[in-house]
JSON list of C-alpha atoms in Angstrom, two decimals:
[
{"chain": "A", "resi": 23, "resn": "MET", "atom": "CA", "xyz": [-19.63, 2.99, 19.53]},
{"chain": "A", "resi": 24, "resn": "ARG", "atom": "CA", "xyz": [-18.87, 4.43, 16.08]},
{"chain": "A", "resi": 25, "resn": "ASP", "atom": "CA", "xyz": [-20.45, 7.72, 15.07]},
{"chain": "A", "resi": 26, "resn": "CYS", "atom": "CA", "xyz": [-21.38, 6.16, 11.75]},
{"chain": "A", "resi": 27, "resn": "MET", "atom": "CA", "xyz": [-20.94, 2.75, 10.17]},
{"chain": "A", "resi": 28, "resn": "ARG", "atom": "CA", "xyz": [-22.56, 2.03, 6.83]},
{"chain": "A", "resi": 29, "resn": "PRO", "atom": "CA", "xyz": [-22.03, -0.67, 4.23]},
{"chain": "A", "resi": 30, "resn": "ASP", "atom": "CA", "xyz": [-20.15, 1.78, 1.99]},
{"chain": "A", "resi": 31, "resn": "PHE", "atom": "CA", "xyz": [-18.00, 3.71, 4.48]},
{"chain": "A", "resi": 32, "resn": "ILE", "atom": "CA", "xyz": [-16.97, 4.08, 8.12]},
{"chain": "A", "resi": 33, "resn": "ILE", "atom": "CA", "xyz": [-16.63, 7.26, 10.17]},
{"chain": "A", "resi": 34, "resn": "HIS", "atom": "CA", "xyz": [-14.19, 6.66, 13.01]},
{"chain": "A", "resi": 35, "resn": "THR", "atom": "CA", "xyz": [-14.61, 8.12, 16.47]},
{"chain": "A", "resi": 36, "resn": "PRO", "atom": "CA", "xyz": [-12.04, 10.58, 17.88]},
{"chain": "A", "resi": 37, "resn": "GLY", "atom": "CA", "xyz": [-10.71, 7.86, 20.17]},
{"chain": "A", "resi": 38, "resn": "GLU", "atom": "CA", "xyz": [-10.30, 5.45, 17.28]},
{"chain": "A", "resi": 39, "resn": "ILE", "atom": "CA", "xyz": [-8.57, 8.10, 15.20]},
{"chain": "A", "resi": 40, "resn": "THR", "atom": "CA", "xyz": [-6.01, 8.65, 17.95]},
{"chain": "A", "resi": 41, "resn": "ARG", "atom": "CA", "xyz": [-5.23, 4.93, 17.99]},
{"chain": "A", "resi": 42, "resn": "ILE", "atom": "CA", "xyz": [-5.22, 4.64, 14.19]},
{"chain": "A", "resi": 43, "resn": "ARG", "atom": "CA", "xyz": [-2.79, 7.56, 14.00]},
{"chain": "A", "resi": 44, "resn": "THR", "atom": "CA", "xyz": [-0.43, 5.74, 16.38]},
{"chain": "A", "resi": 45, "resn": "ALA", "atom": "CA", "xyz": [-0.65, 2.44, 14.45]},
{"chain": "A", "resi": 46, "resn": "ALA", "atom": "CA", "xyz": [-0.05, 4.27, 11.17]},
{"chain": "A", "resi": 47, "resn": "ALA", "atom": "CA", "xyz": [3.01, 6.06, 12.55]},
{"chain": "A", "resi": 48, "resn": "LYS", "atom": "CA", "xyz": [4.44, 2.73, 13.70]},
{"chain": "A", "resi": 49, "resn": "ALA", "atom": "CA", "xyz": [3.81, 1.20, 10.27]},
{"chain": "A", "resi": 50, "resn": "ALA", "atom": "CA", "xyz": [5.58, 4.10, 8.57]},
{"chain": "A", "resi": 51, "resn": "GLN", "atom": "CA", "xyz": [8.54, 3.73, 10.92]},
{"chain": "A", "resi": 52, "resn": "VAL", "atom": "CA", "xyz": [8.73, 0.01, 10.17]},
{"chain": "A", "resi": 53, "resn": "ARG", "atom": "CA", "xyz": [8.41, 0.60, 6.41]},
{"chain": "A", "resi": 54, "resn": "GLU", "atom": "CA", "xyz": [11.42, 2.89, 6.35]},
{"chain": "A", "resi": 55, "resn": "HIS", "atom": "CA", "xyz": [13.45, 0.61, 8.63]},
{"chain": "A", "resi": 56, "resn": "ILE", "atom": "CA", "xyz": [12.78, -2.47, 6.52]},
{"chain": "A", "resi": 57, "resn": "CYS", "atom": "CA", "xyz": [13.58, -0.66, 3.27]},
{"chain": "A", "resi": 58, "resn": "SER", "atom": "CA", "xyz": [16.92, 0.38, 4.77]},
{"chain": "A", "resi": 59, "resn": "LEU", "atom": "CA", "xyz": [17.71, -3.28, 5.54]},
{"chain": "A", "resi": 60, "resn": "VAL", "atom": "CA", "xyz": [17.23, -4.57, 1.98]},
{"chain": "A", "resi": 61, "resn": "ARG", "atom": "CA", "xyz": [20.51, -5.90, 0.59]},
{"chain": "A", "resi": 62, "resn": "SER", "atom": "CA", "xyz": [21.53, -7.91, -2.45]},
{"chain": "A", "resi": 63, "resn": "GLY", "atom": "CA", "xyz": [22.10, -11.54, -1.49]},
{"chain": "A", "resi": 64, "resn": "MET", "atom": "CA", "xyz": [19.56, -11.76, 1.32]},
{"chain": "A", "resi": 65, "resn": "THR", "atom": "CA", "xyz": [16.50, -13.98, 1.02]},
{"chain": "A", "resi": 66, "resn": "THR", "atom": "CA", "xyz": [12.95, -12.76, 1.31]},
{"chain": "A", "resi": 67, "resn": "TRP", "atom": "CA", "xyz": [12.56, -15.22, 4.19]},
{"chain": "A", "resi": 68, "resn": "ASP", "atom": "CA", "xyz": [15.34, -13.52, 6.14]},
{"chain": "A", "resi": 69, "resn": "LEU", "atom": "CA", "xyz": [13.96, -10.06, 5.36]},
{"chain": "A", "resi": 70, "resn": "ASP", "atom": "CA", "xyz": [10.50, -11.12, 6.50]},
{"chain": "A", "resi": 71, "resn": "GLU", "atom": "CA", "xyz": [11.91, -12.51, 9.75]},
{"chain": "A", "resi": 72, "resn": "LEU", "atom": "CA", "xyz": [13.69, -9.20, 10.38]},
{"chain": "A", "resi": 73, "resn": "ALA", "atom": "CA", "xyz": [10.45, -7.37, 9.63]},
{"chain": "A", "resi": 74, "resn": "GLY", "atom": "CA", "xyz": [8.61, -9.41, 12.24]},
{"chain": "A", "resi": 75, "resn": "GLU", "atom": "CA", "xyz": [11.23, -8.49, 14.82]},
{"chain": "A", "resi": 76, "resn": "VAL", "atom": "CA", "xyz": [11.06, -4.81, 13.90]},
{"chain": "A", "resi": 77, "resn": "ILE", "atom": "CA", "xyz": [7.27, -4.74, 14.06]},
{"chain": "A", "resi": 78, "resn": "ARG", "atom": "CA", "xyz": [7.21, -6.40, 17.48]},
{"chain": "A", "resi": 79, "resn": "SER", "atom": "CA", "xyz": [9.89, -4.00, 18.75]},
{"chain": "A", "resi": 80, "resn": "THR", "atom": "CA", "xyz": [7.37, -1.17, 18.27]},
{"chain": "A", "resi": 81, "resn": "GLY", "atom": "CA", "xyz": [4.91, -2.90, 20.60]},
{"chain": "A", "resi": 82, "resn": "GLY", "atom": "CA", "xyz": [2.73, -3.89, 17.66]},
{"chain": "A", "resi": 83, "resn": "THR", "atom": "CA", "xyz": [2.03, -7.16, 15.88]},
{"chain": "A", "resi": 84, "resn": "PRO", "atom": "CA", "xyz": [2.24, -8.04, 12.16]},
{"chain": "A", "resi": 85, "resn": "THR", "atom": "CA", "xyz": [-1.24, -7.46, 10.75]},
{"chain": "A", "resi": 86, "resn": "PHE", "atom": "CA", "xyz": [-0.69, -9.62, 7.69]},
{"chain": "A", "resi": 87, "resn": "LEU", "atom": "CA", "xyz": [0.53, -12.75, 9.50]},
{"chain": "A", "resi": 88, "resn": "GLY", "atom": "CA", "xyz": [-2.35, -15.24, 9.41]},
{"chain": "A", "resi": 89, "resn": "TYR", "atom": "CA", "xyz": [-4.73, -12.74, 7.77]},
{"chain": "A", "resi": 90, "resn": "ARG", "atom": "CA", "xyz": [-6.91, -14.97, 5.57]},
{"chain": "A", "resi": 91, "resn": "GLY", "atom": "CA", "xyz": [-4.10, -17.49, 5.94]},
{"chain": "A", "resi": 92, "resn": "TYR", "atom": "CA", "xyz": [-1.28, -15.23, 4.73]},
{"chain": "A", "resi": 93, "resn": "PRO", "atom": "CA", "xyz": [2.03, -16.88, 5.76]},
{"chain": "A", "resi": 94, "resn": "GLY", "atom": "CA", "xyz": [4.35, -13.89, 6.25]},
{"chain": "A", "resi": 95, "resn": "ASN", "atom": "CA", "xyz": [4.92, -10.85, 8.46]},
{"chain": "A", "resi": 96, "resn": "ILE", "atom": "CA", "xyz": [5.01, -8.46, 5.49]},
{"chain": "A", "resi": 97, "resn": "CYS", "atom": "CA", "xyz": [4.60, -8.65, 1.71]},
{"chain": "A", "resi": 98, "resn": "ILE", "atom": "CA", "xyz": [7.81, -8.61, -0.35]},
{"chain": "A", "resi": 99, "resn": "SER", "atom": "CA", "xyz": [7.18, -8.37, -4.09]},
{"chain": "A", "resi": 100, "resn": "ILE", "atom": "CA", "xyz": [10.09, -8.39, -6.55]},
{"chain": "A", "resi": 101, "resn": "ASN", "atom": "CA", "xyz": [10.22, -7.19, -10.17]},
{"chain": "A", "resi": 102, "resn": "ASP", "atom": "CA", "xyz": [7.13, -8.60, -11.97]},
{"chain": "A", "resi": 103, "resn": "GLU", "atom": "CA", "xyz": [5.49, -9.44, -8.63]},
{"chain": "A", "resi": 104, "resn": "VAL", "atom": "CA", "xyz": [2.86, -6.76, -8.09]},
{"chain": "A", "resi": 105, "resn": "VAL", "atom": "CA", "xyz": [1.67, -7.38, -4.53]},
{"chain": "A", "resi": 106, "resn": "HIS", "atom": "CA", "xyz": [1.33, -10.09, -1.87]},
{"chain": "A", "resi": 107, "resn": "GLY", "atom": "CA", "xyz": [4.72, -11.67, -2.50]},
{"chain": "A", "resi": 108, "resn": "ILE", "atom": "CA", "xyz": [5.32, -14.33, 0.17]},
{"chain": "A", "resi": 109, "resn": "ARG", "atom": "CA", "xyz": [8.63, -15.06, 1.87]},
{"chain": "A", "resi": 110, "resn": "ARG", "atom": "CA", "xyz": [10.78, -17.89, 0.54]},
{"chain": "A", "resi": 111, "resn": "LYS", "atom": "CA", "xyz": [14.06, -19.37, 1.70]},
{"chain": "A", "resi": 112, "resn": "ASP", "atom": "CA", "xyz": [15.19, -19.79, -1.92]},
{"chain": "A", "resi": 113, "resn": "ARG", "atom": "CA", "xyz": [14.16, -16.32, -3.16]},
{"chain": "A", "resi": 114, "resn": "PHE", "atom": "CA", "xyz": [17.23, -14.08, -3.20]},
{"chain": "A", "resi": 115, "resn": "ILE", "atom": "CA", "xyz": [17.14, -10.31, -3.60]},
{"chain": "A", "resi": 116, "resn": "LEU", "atom": "CA", "xyz": [19.68, -9.23, -6.21]},
{"chain": "A", "resi": 117, "resn": "ASN", "atom": "CA", "xyz": [21.19, -6.01, -7.52]},
{"chain": "A", "resi": 118, "resn": "GLY", "atom": "CA", "xyz": [18.92, -4.60, -10.20]},
{"chain": "A", "resi": 119, "resn": "ASP", "atom": "CA", "xyz": [15.74, -5.81, -8.49]},
{"chain": "A", "resi": 120, "resn": "VAL", "atom": "CA", "xyz": [12.66, -3.68, -7.97]},
{"chain": "A", "resi": 121, "resn": "VAL", "atom": "CA", "xyz": [11.42, -4.54, -4.47]},
{"chain": "A", "resi": 122, "resn": "SER", "atom": "CA", "xyz": [8.04, -3.55, -3.02]},
{"chain": "A", "resi": 123, "resn": "ILE", "atom": "CA", "xyz": [7.67, -3.64, 0.77]},
{"chain": "A", "resi": 124, "resn": "ASP", "atom": "CA", "xyz": [4.10, -3.67, 2.12]},
{"chain": "A", "resi": 125, "resn": "VAL", "atom": "CA", "xyz": [3.77, -3.39, 5.91]},
{"chain": "A", "resi": 126, "resn": "GLY", "atom": "CA", "xyz": [0.84, -3.80, 8.28]},
{"chain": "A", "resi": 127, "resn": "VAL", "atom": "CA", "xyz": [1.10, -3.08, 12.01]},
{"chain": "A", "resi": 128, "resn": "THR", "atom": "CA", "xyz": [-1.68, -3.73, 14.51]},
{"chain": "A", "resi": 129, "resn": "PHE", "atom": "CA", "xyz": [-1.47, -1.73, 17.73]},
{"chain": "A", "resi": 130, "resn": "ASP", "atom": "CA", "xyz": [-4.09, -1.20, 20.42]},
{"chain": "A", "resi": 131, "resn": "GLY", "atom": "CA", "xyz": [-6.81, -2.66, 18.21]},
{"chain": "A", "resi": 132, "resn": "CYS", "atom": "CA", "xyz": [-6.06, -0.50, 15.19]},
{"chain": "A", "resi": 133, "resn": "VAL", "atom": "CA", "xyz": [-4.14, -1.00, 11.96]},
{"chain": "A", "resi": 134, "resn": "GLY", "atom": "CA", "xyz": [-1.46, 0.88, 10.06]},
{"chain": "A", "resi": 135, "resn": "ASP", "atom": "CA", "xyz": [-0.94, -0.15, 6.42]},
{"chain": "A", "resi": 136, "resn": "THR", "atom": "CA", "xyz": [1.68, 1.32, 4.07]},
{"chain": "A", "resi": 137, "resn": "ALA", "atom": "CA", "xyz": [3.93, 0.37, 1.16]},
{"chain": "A", "resi": 138, "resn": "LYS", "atom": "CA", "xyz": [6.99, 1.57, -0.74]},
{"chain": "A", "resi": 139, "resn": "THR", "atom": "CA", "xyz": [8.98, 0.33, -3.73]},
{"chain": "A", "resi": 140, "resn": "ILE", "atom": "CA", "xyz": [12.75, 0.64, -3.96]},
{"chain": "A", "resi": 141, "resn": "PHE", "atom": "CA", "xyz": [15.50, -0.25, -6.44]},
{"chain": "A", "resi": 142, "resn": "VAL", "atom": "CA", "xyz": [18.37, -2.44, -5.23]},
{"chain": "A", "resi": 143, "resn": "GLY", "atom": "CA", "xyz": [21.83, -1.57, -6.48]},
{"chain": "A", "resi": 144, "resn": "GLY", "atom": "CA", "xyz": [23.49, 1.37, -8.18]},
{"chain": "A", "resi": 145, "resn": "ASP", "atom": "CA", "xyz": [22.41, 3.11, -11.36]},
{"chain": "A", "resi": 146, "resn": "ILE", "atom": "CA", "xyz": [18.67, 2.88, -11.99]},
{"chain": "A", "resi": 147, "resn": "PRO", "atom": "CA", "xyz": [17.60, 2.23, -15.60]},
{"chain": "A", "resi": 148, "resn": "GLU", "atom": "CA", "xyz": [15.50, 4.98, -17.18]},
{"chain": "A", "resi": 149, "resn": "ASP", "atom": "CA", "xyz": [12.39, 2.82, -17.47]},
{"chain": "A", "resi": 150, "resn": "ILE", "atom": "CA", "xyz": [12.56, 1.83, -13.79]},
{"chain": "A", "resi": 151, "resn": "THR", "atom": "CA", "xyz": [13.09, 5.47, -12.84]},
{"chain": "A", "resi": 152, "resn": "ARG", "atom": "CA", "xyz": [9.90, 6.29, -14.74]},
{"chain": "A", "resi": 153, "resn": "LEU", "atom": "CA", "xyz": [8.04, 3.44, -13.06]},
{"chain": "A", "resi": 154, "resn": "LEU", "atom": "CA", "xyz": [9.01, 4.48, -9.54]},
{"chain": "A", "resi": 155, "resn": "LYS", "atom": "CA", "xyz": [8.65, 8.21, -10.16]},
{"chain": "A", "resi": 156, "resn": "PHE", "atom": "CA", "xyz": [5.16, 8.06, -11.63]},
{"chain": "A", "resi": 157, "resn": "THR", "atom": "CA", "xyz": [3.82, 5.43, -9.24]},
{"chain": "A", "resi": 158, "resn": "GLU", "atom": "CA", "xyz": [4.82, 7.60, -6.29]},
{"chain": "A", "resi": 159, "resn": "SER", "atom": "CA", "xyz": [3.58, 10.79, -7.94]},
{"chain": "A", "resi": 160, "resn": "ALA", "atom": "CA", "xyz": [0.29, 9.03, -8.79]},
{"chain": "A", "resi": 161, "resn": "LEU", "atom": "CA", "xyz": [-0.09, 8.35, -5.07]},
{"chain": "A", "resi": 162, "resn": "GLU", "atom": "CA", "xyz": [0.56, 12.01, -4.30]},
{"chain": "A", "resi": 163, "resn": "CYS", "atom": "CA", "xyz": [-1.96, 13.11, -6.94]},
{"chain": "A", "resi": 164, "resn": "GLY", "atom": "CA", "xyz": [-4.56, 10.83, -5.42]},
{"chain": "A", "resi": 165, "resn": "LEU", "atom": "CA", "xyz": [-3.89, 12.21, -1.95]},
{"chain": "A", "resi": 166, "resn": "ALA", "atom": "CA", "xyz": [-4.04, 15.79, -3.25]},
{"chain": "A", "resi": 167, "resn": "ALA", "atom": "CA", "xyz": [-7.48, 15.11, -4.74]},
{"chain": "A", "resi": 168, "resn": "ALA", "atom": "CA", "xyz": [-8.91, 13.99, -1.39]},
{"chain": "A", "resi": 169, "resn": "HIS", "atom": "CA", "xyz": [-10.87, 16.60, 0.56]},
{"chain": "A", "resi": 170, "resn": "PRO", "atom": "CA", "xyz": [-14.04, 16.71, 2.68]},
{"chain": "A", "resi": 171, "resn": "GLY", "atom": "CA", "xyz": [-17.08, 17.04, 0.45]},
{"chain": "A", "resi": 172, "resn": "GLY", "atom": "CA", "xyz": [-15.34, 15.38, -2.47]},
{"chain": "A", "resi": 173, "resn": "TYR", "atom": "CA", "xyz": [-15.77, 11.79, -3.57]},
{"chain": "A", "resi": 174, "resn": "VAL", "atom": "CA", "xyz": [-13.70, 8.62, -3.74]},
{"chain": "A", "resi": 175, "resn": "GLN", "atom": "CA", "xyz": [-13.80, 9.01, -7.52]},
{"chain": "A", "resi": 176, "resn": "ASP", "atom": "CA", "xyz": [-11.77, 12.22, -7.20]},
{"chain": "A", "resi": 177, "resn": "ILE", "atom": "CA", "xyz": [-8.92, 10.20, -5.70]},
{"chain": "A", "resi": 178, "resn": "SER", "atom": "CA", "xyz": [-9.24, 7.60, -8.44]},
{"chain": "A", "resi": 179, "resn": "ARG", "atom": "CA", "xyz": [-9.11, 10.28, -11.12]},
{"chain": "A", "resi": 180, "resn": "GLY", "atom": "CA", "xyz": [-6.00, 11.86, -9.61]},
{"chain": "A", "resi": 181, "resn": "VAL", "atom": "CA", "xyz": [-4.18, 8.52, -9.58]},
{"chain": "A", "resi": 182, "resn": "GLU", "atom": "CA", "xyz": [-5.32, 7.51, -13.06]},
{"chain": "A", "resi": 183, "resn": "MET", "atom": "CA", "xyz": [-4.36, 10.77, -14.76]},
{"chain": "A", "resi": 184, "resn": "GLU", "atom": "CA", "xyz": [-0.83, 10.66, -13.37]},
{"chain": "A", "resi": 185, "resn": "ALA", "atom": "CA", "xyz": [-0.42, 6.97, -14.20]},
{"chain": "A", "resi": 186, "resn": "LYS", "atom": "CA", "xyz": [-1.43, 7.66, -17.79]},
{"chain": "A", "resi": 187, "resn": "ARG", "atom": "CA", "xyz": [0.97, 10.58, -17.93]},
{"chain": "A", "resi": 188, "resn": "GLY", "atom": "CA", "xyz": [3.73, 8.09, -17.07]},
{"chain": "A", "resi": 189, "resn": "HIS", "atom": "CA", "xyz": [2.42, 5.58, -19.64]},
{"chain": "A", "resi": 190, "resn": "LEU", "atom": "CA", "xyz": [2.00, 2.89, -16.98]},
{"chain": "A", "resi": 191, "resn": "GLY", "atom": "CA", "xyz": [-0.49, 0.03, -16.78]},
{"chain": "A", "resi": 192, "resn": "ILE", "atom": "CA", "xyz": [-3.01, 0.41, -13.96]},
{"chain": "A", "resi": 193, "resn": "VAL", "atom": "CA", "xyz": [-3.80, -2.81, -12.09]},
{"chain": "A", "resi": 194, "resn": "GLU", "atom": "CA", "xyz": [-7.58, -3.04, -11.77]},
{"chain": "A", "resi": 195, "resn": "GLU", "atom": "CA", "xyz": [-8.09, -6.26, -9.80]},
{"chain": "A", "resi": 196, "resn": "PHE", "atom": "CA", "xyz": [-6.55, -4.83, -6.62]},
{"chain": "A", "resi": 197, "resn": "VAL", "atom": "CA", "xyz": [-7.44, -1.42, -5.17]},
{"chain": "A", "resi": 198, "resn": "GLY", "atom": "CA", "xyz": [-7.10, 0.82, -2.14]},
{"chain": "A", "resi": 199, "resn": "HIS", "atom": "CA", "xyz": [-9.51, 0.58, 0.76]},
{"chain": "A", "resi": 200, "resn": "GLY", "atom": "CA", "xyz": [-10.70, 1.96, 4.04]},
{"chain": "A", "resi": 201, "resn": "CYS", "atom": "CA", "xyz": [-8.57, 1.06, 7.06]},
{"chain": "A", "resi": 202, "resn": "GLY", "atom": "CA", "xyz": [-8.74, 1.59, 10.79]},
{"chain": "A", "resi": 203, "resn": "THR", "atom": "CA", "xyz": [-9.97, -0.93, 13.31]},
{"chain": "A", "resi": 204, "resn": "ARG", "atom": "CA", "xyz": [-9.66, -3.58, 10.59]},
{"chain": "A", "resi": 205, "resn": "MET", "atom": "CA", "xyz": [-7.18, -3.80, 7.74]},
{"chain": "A", "resi": 206, "resn": "HIS", "atom": "CA", "xyz": [-9.83, -3.81, 5.03]},
{"chain": "A", "resi": 207, "resn": "GLU", "atom": "CA", "xyz": [-12.83, -1.57, 5.59]},
{"chain": "A", "resi": 208, "resn": "PRO", "atom": "CA", "xyz": [-15.18, 0.08, 3.12]},
{"chain": "A", "resi": 209, "resn": "PRO", "atom": "CA", "xyz": [-14.96, 1.85, 0.77]},
{"chain": "A", "resi": 210, "resn": "ASP", "atom": "CA", "xyz": [-12.85, 0.49, -2.07]},
{"chain": "A", "resi": 211, "resn": "VAL", "atom": "CA", "xyz": [-10.53, 3.14, -3.52]},
{"chain": "A", "resi": 212, "resn": "PRO", "atom": "CA", "xyz": [-9.82, 2.20, -7.16]},
{"chain": "A", "resi": 213, "resn": "ASN", "atom": "CA", "xyz": [-6.81, 3.57, -9.01]},
{"chain": "A", "resi": 214, "resn": "PHE", "atom": "CA", "xyz": [-8.95, 4.21, -12.08]},
{"chain": "A", "resi": 215, "resn": "VAL", "atom": "CA", "xyz": [-12.23, 6.04, -12.68]},
{"chain": "A", "resi": 216, "resn": "GLN", "atom": "CA", "xyz": [-15.39, 3.95, -12.59]},
{"chain": "A", "resi": 217, "resn": "HIS", "atom": "CA", "xyz": [-18.90, 5.06, -13.48]},
{"chain": "A", "resi": 218, "resn": "ARG", "atom": "CA", "xyz": [-19.73, 5.29, -9.76]},
{"chain": "A", "resi": 219, "resn": "ARG", "atom": "CA", "xyz": [-18.32, 8.27, -7.92]},
{"chain": "A", "resi": 220, "resn": "GLY", "atom": "CA", "xyz": [-18.31, 6.35, -4.64]},
{"chain": "A", "resi": 221, "resn": "PRO", "atom": "CA", "xyz": [-19.06, 7.70, -1.16]},
{"chain": "A", "resi": 222, "resn": "MET", "atom": "CA", "xyz": [-18.66, 11.35, -0.27]},
{"chain": "A", "resi": 223, "resn": "LEU", "atom": "CA", "xyz": [-15.46, 11.96, 1.70]},
{"chain": "A", "resi": 224, "resn": "GLN", "atom": "CA", "xyz": [-16.34, 12.96, 5.26]},
{"chain": "A", "resi": 225, "resn": "PRO", "atom": "CA", "xyz": [-14.34, 13.83, 8.38]},
{"chain": "A", "resi": 226, "resn": "GLY", "atom": "CA", "xyz": [-13.37, 10.68, 10.25]},
{"chain": "A", "resi": 227, "resn": "MET", "atom": "CA", "xyz": [-12.89, 8.50, 7.18]},
{"chain": "A", "resi": 228, "resn": "VAL", "atom": "CA", "xyz": [-9.48, 6.80, 6.89]},
{"chain": "A", "resi": 229, "resn": "LEU", "atom": "CA", "xyz": [-8.43, 5.52, 3.48]},
{"chain": "A", "resi": 230, "resn": "CYS", "atom": "CA", "xyz": [-5.47, 3.63, 2.04]},
{"chain": "A", "resi": 231, "resn": "VAL", "atom": "CA", "xyz": [-4.54, 5.09, -1.33]},
{"chain": "A", "resi": 232, "resn": "GLU", "atom": "CA", "xyz": [-2.23, 2.62, -3.08]},
{"chain": "A", "resi": 233, "resn": "PRO", "atom": "CA", "xyz": [-1.40, 2.75, -6.78]},
{"chain": "A", "resi": 234, "resn": "MET", "atom": "CA", "xyz": [-0.16, -0.55, -8.20]},
{"chain": "A", "resi": 235, "resn": "LEU", "atom": "CA", "xyz": [1.27, 0.32, -11.61]},
{"chain": "A", "resi": 236, "resn": "ASN", "atom": "CA", "xyz": [3.06, -1.76, -14.21]},
{"chain": "A", "resi": 237, "resn": "LEU", "atom": "CA", "xyz": [5.75, -0.81, -16.69]},
{"chain": "A", "resi": 238, "resn": "GLY", "atom": "CA", "xyz": [3.83, -2.76, -19.33]},
{"chain": "A", "resi": 239, "resn": "SER", "atom": "CA", "xyz": [0.28, -4.09, -19.52]},
{"chain": "A", "resi": 240, "resn": "LYS", "atom": "CA", "xyz": [-2.28, -3.76, -16.73]},
{"chain": "A", "resi": 241, "resn": "LYS", "atom": "CA", "xyz": [-2.96, -7.51, -16.86]},
{"chain": "A", "resi": 242, "resn": "VAL", "atom": "CA", "xyz": [-1.98, -9.63, -13.86]},
{"chain": "A", "resi": 243, "resn": "TYR", "atom": "CA", "xyz": [-2.50, -13.14, -12.51]},
{"chain": "A", "resi": 244, "resn": "VAL", "atom": "CA", "xyz": [-2.20, -14.92, -9.15]},
{"chain": "A", "resi": 245, "resn": "GLU", "atom": "CA", "xyz": [0.59, -17.47, -8.76]},
{"chain": "A", "resi": 246, "resn": "SER", "atom": "CA", "xyz": [-0.05, -21.10, -7.81]},
{"chain": "A", "resi": 247, "resn": "ASP", "atom": "CA", "xyz": [0.88, -20.23, -4.20]},
{"chain": "A", "resi": 248, "resn": "GLY", "atom": "CA", "xyz": [-2.50, -18.49, -4.02]},
{"chain": "A", "resi": 249, "resn": "TRP", "atom": "CA", "xyz": [-1.00, -15.15, -3.02]},
{"chain": "A", "resi": 250, "resn": "THR", "atom": "CA", "xyz": [1.70, -13.68, -5.23]},
{"chain": "A", "resi": 251, "resn": "VAL", "atom": "CA", "xyz": [0.28, -11.43, -7.95]},
{"chain": "A", "resi": 252, "resn": "ARG", "atom": "CA", "xyz": [2.41, -11.11, -11.11]},
{"chain": "A", "resi": 253, "resn": "THR", "atom": "CA", "xyz": [2.24, -9.11, -14.32]},
{"chain": "A", "resi": 254, "resn": "ARG", "atom": "CA", "xyz": [1.20, -11.26, -17.27]},
{"chain": "A", "resi": 255, "resn": "ASP", "atom": "CA", "xyz": [3.85, -9.79, -19.58]},
{"chain": "A", "resi": 256, "resn": "GLY", "atom": "CA", "xyz": [6.67, -10.15, -17.04]},
{"chain": "A", "resi": 257, "resn": "GLU", "atom": "CA", "xyz": [7.31, -6.41, -16.84]},
{"chain": "A", "resi": 258, "resn": "PRO", "atom": "CA", "xyz": [8.15, -4.91, -13.42]},
{"chain": "A", "resi": 259, "resn": "SER", "atom": "CA", "xyz": [5.56, -3.34, -11.16]},
{"chain": "A", "resi": 260, "resn": "ALA", "atom": "CA", "xyz": [5.63, -0.75, -8.36]},
{"chain": "A", "resi": 261, "resn": "HIS", "atom": "CA", "xyz": [3.42, -0.16, -5.33]},
{"chain": "A", "resi": 262, "resn": "PHE", "atom": "CA", "xyz": [3.26, 2.86, -3.03]},
{"chain": "A", "resi": 263, "resn": "GLU", "atom": "CA", "xyz": [0.68, 3.29, -0.26]},
{"chain": "A", "resi": 264, "resn": "HIS", "atom": "CA", "xyz": [-0.27, 5.92, 2.31]},
{"chain": "A", "resi": 265, "resn": "MET", "atom": "CA", "xyz": [-3.10, 6.14, 4.83]},
{"chain": "A", "resi": 266, "resn": "VAL", "atom": "CA", "xyz": [-5.01, 9.41, 4.74]},
{"chain": "A", "resi": 267, "resn": "LEU", "atom": "CA", "xyz": [-7.47, 10.79, 7.30]},
{"chain": "A", "resi": 268, "resn": "ILE", "atom": "CA", "xyz": [-10.25, 13.08, 6.09]},
{"chain": "A", "resi": 269, "resn": "THR", "atom": "CA", "xyz": [-10.54, 16.00, 8.53]},
{"chain": "A", "resi": 270, "resn": "GLU", "atom": "CA", "xyz": [-12.93, 18.94, 8.93]},
{"chain": "A", "resi": 271, "resn": "THR", "atom": "CA", "xyz": [-10.57, 21.22, 7.01]},
{"chain": "A", "resi": 272, "resn": "GLY", "atom": "CA", "xyz": [-8.68, 18.90, 4.67]},
{"chain": "A", "resi": 273, "resn": "THR", "atom": "CA", "xyz": [-6.61, 15.76, 5.06]},
{"chain": "A", "resi": 274, "resn": "GLU", "atom": "CA", "xyz": [-3.82, 14.32, 7.19]},
{"chain": "A", "resi": 275, "resn": "VAL", "atom": "CA", "xyz": [-1.49, 11.72, 5.69]},
{"chain": "A", "resi": 276, "resn": "LEU", "atom": "CA", "xyz": [-0.88, 9.36, 8.59]},
{"chain": "A", "resi": 277, "resn": "THR", "atom": "CA", "xyz": [2.04, 7.35, 7.19]},
{"chain": "A", "resi": 278, "resn": "ARG", "atom": "CA", "xyz": [4.47, 10.11, 6.19]},
{"chain": "A", "resi": 279, "resn": "VAL", "atom": "CA", "xyz": [7.83, 10.27, 7.94]}
]
């Protein structure tokens, strides 16, 4: 039984935390492996198939596959695709593409969820360098703002301030979340400050902090496939995600390698 489960947050038991830590480590391992496999000329279908094999080789299963009907093992979002890009046999990855890889691994009843955005090819344009640099640093600022006794809003403020420093659009329709025995648990973790400060951060909480930032406007829309989220202005987007455990003395980022 959980120590505490409320509508607005979940405190995980020590046993659950041990299993969540393992699932998160596997997800991080898969994330790095898949990113290393990305090549110009391959299709997102082929990359997704490889991802399924890699996930299963860890002893885990793909969390996303079948989740609310999602049709892929991972999410592969390219250029102006923000998140939830689905695999396609006719979608080729090309040099110059910005590719976001979002991975979920279920192991022993717990979930690891993590994401990373990479550039395919040689020299990175200055604007893409800024996009990737500040999206990742916004993630780090959000993580640095998390501590026991603080609030979810502290994380949001850390992400938002760094995103604004990079002059990036902050996607508001999709946010971070709790994670552990299910992929999506309370609370929501917005990447922008709202009037509510959100729950107090307490030991045993596990959160996914995941900035989704655009080179242009914050406005996005969902494609006709019902999944793929795109920027309205066609500008590229980036997505980085880590899982963080709130401890008695601070935090532990569970998806670092």
